[in-house]
Amino acid sequence: MEEKLNKNGEDGNFMLKVATFIVDRRNLFFLLFGIAIIFSLVSMNWVKVENALSAYLPDTTETSQGLDLMEEQFITYGTAKVMVTNIPYDEAYMLYEKIEALDSVIMLDFENTTEYYNNFSALYNITFGYAEDDDRALEALDEVEAMLEGYDIYVSTSMGDASADQLASEMATISVLVAIVVVSVLLFTSQTWAEVPVLLLTFCSAALITKGTNFITGTISFVSNSVTIVLQLALSVDYAVIFCNRYKEEHQTLGIREADIVALSKSIPEIFSSSLTTMGGLMAMMFMQFGIGVDMAACLIRAILLSLLAVFLLMPGLIMLFGKAMDKTKHKSFIPEIPFVGKFAYKTRYVVPVLFLIVIIVAYFIQSRCPYVYGYTMLETPVQSEAMLVDELIDESFGTDNFVALIVPAGNYDKERRLLREIDAREEVDHSQGLANTEAMDGYMLTDKLTAREFSELMELDYEMAEVLYMAYAVNDENYAKIINGFSNYSVPLIDIVMFLYDEVEEGYVTLDDDLMEDLEDAHTKMQIALDQLQGEKYSRMLIYLTLPEEGDETFAFLDEMHTIANKYYEDVQILIPGEATSQYDLYKTFKRDNTVVNVMSILAVMVVLLFTFMSAGMPVLLIAVIQGAIWVNFSFPAVQQKNVFFLSSMIVSSIQMGANIDYAIVISGRFMELKDKMSKKDAIIETMNFAFPTIVTSGTMLALAGIFIGRMSSDGAVCGIGQCLGRGTIISIFIVMFILPQILLVGEKIIDKTSFAVSMPLKLERTSGLMRVDGVVRGRINGTVTGEIHGFIRGEASLFVNMGKLEQCEDDGRKLEDLADVDVKLLVKKDKEEEGNGQEIE
């Protein structure tokens, strides 16, 4: 008999052999995971985080093209707004002179107007002599702050990563709170105290390796960097819990090692199937034009796969280590049974589905009016960062700046002047700044054309020298006609002639006295700064300060109108208008397409998984309708409250809610379909809800609280919005699958059966008696005692249709069925032990 059983295990149970290898080679996997964790502790410092959402816009968008062009053509100097409060004007002006005297400060705006001095507060707009991403610019800002020590100062700047550092600190706190919640929930739902460290070690290992492998993608978004670990814990907790529960079930009749092996062999396909719905929902984000969807999907899917590896490869070894402790620390489960839910479902089965249908139809129309926004200015977060508080204080005293850059082909100052004049005349524009309307000296603009005589008078330069200078300029400009016709009417833009004169002096062709040289150097410095920021090799940049908010229909319409105005002066050339307003306009346009794509693709992905899981067309439709209804209800709340929602929250949370929350519906549906033909429908739904409640309360509580913590404790609008919508959506999903889905299943189970497309295999009726081994799916009548789930022994009489697998007659030596089941498992794993060199016989 042992030879026959051993042969059956060797030939027919591949997963059991895989599980045996994993359990018996546990020290190898401990070593591999230890190396991976140590490596991750080092490599997590290699991860580059992108803090700008605009960086993930498609390359075809105006913002992306404009930012690339500005980086290539212009220098953006480091700037800062410094507000000093509780200070009289005379003292504020004294500070202005001190700041202006610093070598690192190349421009300083401060005047005795309400734009710079208001309510005993002074505002200094400082431009440093270093690029925005140069560390020396931050050092220069530190120097200014040190100079102002003792004053009440507030500093607003885009330099550095202060907001990113605060977000990282907030997420660290949130992670600790989520960890406390996880431990509390696991202690509450556990059946043995020692299983908690097994689960926690599995989670923490997967989380650390996920954090350490983020560098693989090169750069990840601040959103992914912030929420991946917390969501990984909440999304993948089910996998470890399923395996742990399966082990405890097998351990009732098997030893620690054998139960571990059998539980793993059964859990691998079960857990992997469960993960497919979650990954299917996340994969939908990869079809977004907005690159942050691909970034988040890649990070979360990798996190889930690493969680699966931790459960499949590390956790079996941990169970072997903690197995005896788990036996000694058993306790009664604290989760009560909930028969009242099943009874309520049965009584209301004809009412609740109709009401739910009405609710989701109404919710669909309400959520379509959800007020989405595409920037942070119109969002309110429960927590405000220090930078947000500073900006709010400055805005209260001096108003807000909303500007965009208008980029046009360089080389025609006259066109730029006329374009700026027309744009400045619009009521939507407060003022503009370009080379053509920036004053240089004595009322002359940078691009005003001056004759040699006018230039000599302006610079107090000898006229003959000015003529020689203009002649040299004409030669350099290959304008020989002017040399022949004379210079009386020859005019050159002021900025061009000053820069040319400075170059001539530097090369030694022209010599000036000290006073004139000082004036020239001062003019050259200011003009060079203007050129660096406003004129590139091929393009000119003009800054347009708007009176409109950063986003809204009026703002977006005026951006289109600016294109129309600019195209009158520059026909058949590309005009770009990058800026916060344009970035949000681009996000608005991509969202309309991405939101539809994400919803459709997440439904299709989950639909495919469910079709092959239940082999029925009706079941996927019912389950997806339930979760999609939960999503619509979720986004109906902010629509009713007229509370702005960051657009990214909708796409990300919809994907997660569809992919993860549907697992709760699968647990209930699968159990009900299994029980409905074995008992009355009422008893089946009562038993189903008792069975599903521990799983749902464990996973759902963690995911909901993780979302709530993120939503309540994050100062970043995007991260906060994701947390708020995820926490609320998970609670709604739990309520619907607990109190609405059961009624839908009771009413729709006939539809599910009729739409089943499971292939019926030819059945062979086999009759036998005595001791027999059954492997597979069978249907028929048994007269005797049965032990085992799918693979087991029967002693008695059986008439069975063998749907899948086989039925074999065995030699009966009179042993108990429990002993036979134990021997069977040991024999199935015997060969793998012999291959290790042990060779001992298992009794």
PDB file of N, CA and C in Angstrom, residues 111-157:
ATOM      1  N   GLU A 111       9.778  98.013  -2.146  1.00  0.00           N
ATOM      2  CA  GLU A 111       9.406  99.414  -2.326  1.00  0.00           C
ATOM      3  C   GLU A 111       8.434  99.814  -1.228  1.00  0.00           C
ATOM      4  N   ASN A 112       8.214 101.102  -1.128  1.00  0.00           N
ATOM      5  CA  ASN A 112       7.264 101.619  -0.146  1.00  0.00           C
ATOM      6  C   ASN A 112       5.857 101.641  -0.750  1.00  0.00           C
ATOM      7  N   THR A 113       5.389 100.455  -1.113  1.00  0.00           N
ATOM      8  CA  THR A 113       4.028 100.275  -1.630  1.00  0.00           C
ATOM      9  C   THR A 113       3.374  99.123  -0.884  1.00  0.00           C
ATOM     10  N   THR A 114       2.061  99.018  -1.019  1.00  0.00           N
ATOM     11  CA  THR A 114       1.349  97.941  -0.318  1.00  0.00           C
ATOM     12  C   THR A 114       1.722  96.562  -0.845  1.00  0.00           C
ATOM     13  N   GLU A 115       2.369  96.524  -2.018  1.00  0.00           N
ATOM     14  CA  GLU A 115       2.799  95.239  -2.549  1.00  0.00           C
ATOM     15  C   GLU A 115       3.995  94.689  -1.783  1.00  0.00           C
ATOM     16  N   TYR A 116       4.731  95.581  -1.100  1.00  0.00           N
ATOM     17  CA  TYR A 116       5.941  95.147  -0.399  1.00  0.00           C
ATOM     18  C   TYR A 116       5.958  95.535   1.086  1.00  0.00           C
ATOM     19  N   TYR A 117       5.104  96.484   1.472  1.00  0.00           N
ATOM     20  CA  TYR A 117       5.039  96.850   2.893  1.00  0.00           C
ATOM     21  C   TYR A 117       3.578  97.109   3.251  1.00  0.00           C
ATOM     22  N   ASN A 118       3.073  96.288   4.188  1.00  0.00           N
ATOM     23  CA  ASN A 118       1.654  96.364   4.521  1.00  0.00           C
ATOM     24  C   ASN A 118       1.447  95.845   5.942  1.00  0.00           C
ATOM     25  N   ASN A 119       0.643  96.554   6.718  1.00  0.00           N
ATOM     26  CA  ASN A 119       0.310  96.128   8.079  1.00  0.00           C
ATOM     27  C   ASN A 119       1.558  95.814   8.903  1.00  0.00           C
ATOM     28  N   PHE A 120       2.538  96.733   8.833  1.00  0.00           N
ATOM     29  CA  PHE A 120       3.789  96.576   9.585  1.00  0.00           C
ATOM     30  C   PHE A 120       4.529  95.281   9.243  1.00  0.00           C
ATOM     31  N   SER A 121       4.355  94.848   8.019  1.00  0.00           N
ATOM     32  CA  SER A 121       5.079  93.675   7.521  1.00  0.00           C
ATOM     33  C   SER A 121       5.769  94.053   6.220  1.00  0.00           C
ATOM     34  N   ALA A 122       7.008  93.582   6.071  1.00  0.00           N
ATOM     35  CA  ALA A 122       7.787  93.863   4.865  1.00  0.00           C
ATOM     36  C   ALA A 122       7.993  92.576   4.087  1.00  0.00           C
ATOM     37  N   LEU A 123       7.885  92.668   2.767  1.00  0.00           N
ATOM     38  CA  LEU A 123       8.091  91.498   1.906  1.00  0.00           C
ATOM     39  C   LEU A 123       9.264  91.782   0.977  1.00  0.00           C
ATOM     40  N   TYR A 124      10.258  90.895   1.025  1.00  0.00           N
ATOM     41  CA  TYR A 124      11.435  91.020   0.177  1.00  0.00           C
ATOM     42  C   TYR A 124      11.434  89.873  -0.838  1.00  0.00           C
ATOM     43  N   ASN A 125      11.399  90.226  -2.130  1.00  0.00           N
ATOM     44  CA  ASN A 125      11.536  89.223  -3.188  1.00  0.00           C
ATOM     45  C   ASN A 125      13.003  89.149  -3.578  1.00  0.00           C
ATOM     46  N   ILE A 126      13.641  88.049  -3.218  1.00  0.00           N
ATOM     47  CA  ILE A 126      15.100  87.930  -3.352  1.00  0.00           C
ATOM     48  C   ILE A 126      15.428  86.963  -4.491  1.00  0.00           C
ATOM     49  N   THR A 127      16.357  87.364  -5.336  1.00  0.00           N
ATOM     50  CA  THR A 127      16.902  86.482  -6.363  1.00  0.00           C
ATOM     51  C   THR A 127      18.389  86.301  -6.083  1.00  0.00           C
ATOM     52  N   PHE A 128      18.782  85.041  -5.974  1.00  0.00           N
ATOM     53  CA  PHE A 128      20.177  84.719  -5.659  1.00  0.00           C
ATOM     54  C   PHE A 128      20.964  84.488  -6.946  1.00  0.00           C
ATOM     55  N   GLY A 129      22.249  84.591  -6.853  1.00  0.00           N
ATOM     56  CA  GLY A 129      23.102  84.473  -8.036  1.00  0.00           C
ATOM     57  C   GLY A 129      23.456  83.046  -8.400  1.00  0.00           C
ATOM     58  N   TYR A 130      22.593  82.120  -8.072  1.00  0.00           N
ATOM     59  CA  TYR A 130      22.835  80.710  -8.364  1.00  0.00           C
ATOM     60  C   TYR A 130      21.549  80.083  -8.885  1.00  0.00           C
ATOM     61  N   ALA A 131      21.720  79.033  -9.689  1.00  0.00           N
ATOM     62  CA  ALA A 131      20.553  78.343 -10.234  1.00  0.00           C
ATOM     63  C   ALA A 131      19.708  77.757  -9.106  1.00  0.00           C
ATOM     64  N   GLU A 132      18.441  77.550  -9.398  1.00  0.00           N
ATOM     65  CA  GLU A 132      17.488  77.087  -8.389  1.00  0.00           C
ATOM     66  C   GLU A 132      17.900  75.764  -7.757  1.00  0.00           C
ATOM     67  N   ASP A 133      18.518  74.883  -8.551  1.00  0.00           N
ATOM     68  CA  ASP A 133      18.902  73.569  -8.046  1.00  0.00           C
ATOM     69  C   ASP A 133      20.339  73.525  -7.539  1.00  0.00           C
ATOM     70  N   ASP A 134      20.969  74.677  -7.391  1.00  0.00           N
ATOM     71  CA  ASP A 134      22.337  74.768  -6.894  1.00  0.00           C
ATOM     72  C   ASP A 134      22.305  74.865  -5.369  1.00  0.00           C
ATOM     73  N   ASP A 135      23.081  74.016  -4.691  1.00  0.00           N
ATOM     74  CA  ASP A 135      23.094  74.038  -3.229  1.00  0.00           C
ATOM     75  C   ASP A 135      23.544  75.385  -2.676  1.00  0.00           C
ATOM     76  N   ARG A 136      24.323  76.125  -3.456  1.00  0.00           N
ATOM     77  CA  ARG A 136      24.779  77.432  -2.985  1.00  0.00           C
ATOM     78  C   ARG A 136      23.620  78.414  -2.825  1.00  0.00           C
ATOM     79  N   ALA A 137      22.543  78.216  -3.587  1.00  0.00           N
ATOM     80  CA  ALA A 137      21.365  79.076  -3.424  1.00  0.00           C
ATOM     81  C   ALA A 137      20.733  78.868  -2.048  1.00  0.00           C
ATOM     82  N   LEU A 138      20.676  77.620  -1.596  1.00  0.00           N
ATOM     83  CA  LEU A 138      20.154  77.337  -0.255  1.00  0.00           C
ATOM     84  C   LEU A 138      21.075  77.906   0.816  1.00  0.00           C
ATOM     85  N   GLU A 139      22.393  77.828   0.585  1.00  0.00           N
ATOM     86  CA  GLU A 139      23.342  78.400   1.534  1.00  0.00           C
ATOM     87  C   GLU A 139      23.165  79.915   1.617  1.00  0.00           C
ATOM     88  N   ALA A 140      22.901  80.534   0.463  1.00  0.00           N
ATOM     89  CA  ALA A 140      22.666  81.978   0.449  1.00  0.00           C
ATOM     90  C   ALA A 140      21.408  82.335   1.224  1.00  0.00           C
ATOM     91  N   LEU A 141      20.368  81.498   1.091  1.00  0.00           N
ATOM     92  CA  LEU A 141      19.144  81.744   1.850  1.00  0.00           C
ATOM     93  C   LEU A 141      19.408  81.612   3.349  1.00  0.00           C
ATOM     94  N   ASP A 142      20.206  80.630   3.716  1.00  0.00           N
ATOM     95  CA  ASP A 142      20.576  80.474   5.130  1.00  0.00           C
ATOM     96  C   ASP A 142      21.293  81.728   5.638  1.00  0.00           C
ATOM     97  N   GLU A 143      22.120  82.316   4.777  1.00  0.00           N
ATOM     98  CA  GLU A 143      22.837  83.540   5.149  1.00  0.00           C
ATOM     99  C   GLU A 143      21.865  84.685   5.418  1.00  0.00           C
ATOM    100  N   VAL A 144      20.829  84.790   4.578  1.00  0.00           N
ATOM    101  CA  VAL A 144      19.819  85.838   4.788  1.00  0.00           C
ATOM    102  C   VAL A 144      19.070  85.589   6.094  1.00  0.00           C
ATOM    103  N   GLU A 145      18.693  84.349   6.338  1.00  0.00           N
ATOM    104  CA  GLU A 145      17.971  84.028   7.567  1.00  0.00           C
ATOM    105  C   GLU A 145      18.824  84.322   8.792  1.00  0.00           C
ATOM    106  N   ALA A 146      20.122  84.028   8.706  1.00  0.00           N
ATOM    107  CA  ALA A 146      21.022  84.321   9.826  1.00  0.00           C
ATOM    108  C   ALA A 146      21.101  85.824  10.072  1.00  0.00           C
ATOM    109  N   MET A 147      21.114  86.616   8.986  1.00  0.00           N
ATOM    110  CA  MET A 147      21.160  88.067   9.112  1.00  0.00           C
ATOM    111  C   MET A 147      19.910  88.605   9.804  1.00  0.00           C
ATOM    112  N   LEU A 148      18.778  87.940   9.560  1.00  0.00           N
ATOM    113  CA  LEU A 148      17.497  88.405  10.109  1.00  0.00           C
ATOM    114  C   LEU A 148      17.151  87.734  11.433  1.00  0.00           C
ATOM    115  N   GLU A 149      18.120  87.078  12.034  1.00  0.00           N
ATOM    116  CA  GLU A 149      17.871  86.410  13.309  1.00  0.00           C
ATOM    117  C   GLU A 149      17.426  87.449  14.352  1.00  0.00           C
ATOM    118  N   GLY A 150      16.402  87.108  15.082  1.00  0.00           N
ATOM    119  CA  GLY A 150      15.835  88.027  16.064  1.00  0.00           C
ATOM    120  C   GLY A 150      14.561  88.685  15.590  1.00  0.00           C
ATOM    121  N   TYR A 151      14.327  88.672  14.269  1.00  0.00           N
ATOM    122  CA  TYR A 151      13.093  89.205  13.698  1.00  0.00           C
ATOM    123  C   TYR A 151      12.091  88.063  13.486  1.00  0.00           C
ATOM    124  N   ASP A 152      10.809  88.435  13.396  1.00  0.00           N
ATOM    125  CA  ASP A 152       9.771  87.452  13.068  1.00  0.00           C
ATOM    126  C   ASP A 152       9.750  87.306  11.545  1.00  0.00           C
ATOM    127  N   ILE A 153      10.327  86.224  11.051  1.00  0.00           N
ATOM    128  CA  ILE A 153      10.431  86.065   9.601  1.00  0.00           C
ATOM    129  C   ILE A 153       9.703  84.807   9.137  1.00  0.00           C
ATOM    130  N   TYR A 154       9.210  84.870   7.896  1.00  0.00           N
ATOM    131  CA  TYR A 154       8.535  83.744   7.252  1.00  0.00           C
ATOM    132  C   TYR A 154       9.101  83.635   5.840  1.00  0.00           C
ATOM    133  N   VAL A 155       9.596  82.447   5.499  1.00  0.00           N
ATOM    134  CA  VAL A 155      10.299  82.259   4.234  1.00  0.00           C
ATOM    135  C   VAL A 155       9.514  81.300   3.348  1.00  0.00           C
ATOM    136  N   SER A 156       9.232  81.751   2.120  1.00  0.00           N
ATOM    137  CA  SER A 156       8.559  80.918   1.123  1.00  0.00           C
ATOM    138  C   SER A 156       9.490  80.755  -0.074  1.00  0.00           C
ATOM    139  N   THR A 157       9.795  79.516  -0.419  1.00  0.00           N
ATOM    140  CA  THR A 157      10.702  79.260  -1.541  1.00  0.00           C
ATOM    141  C   THR A 157      10.409  77.899  -2.145  1.00  0.00           C
TER     142      THR A 157
END
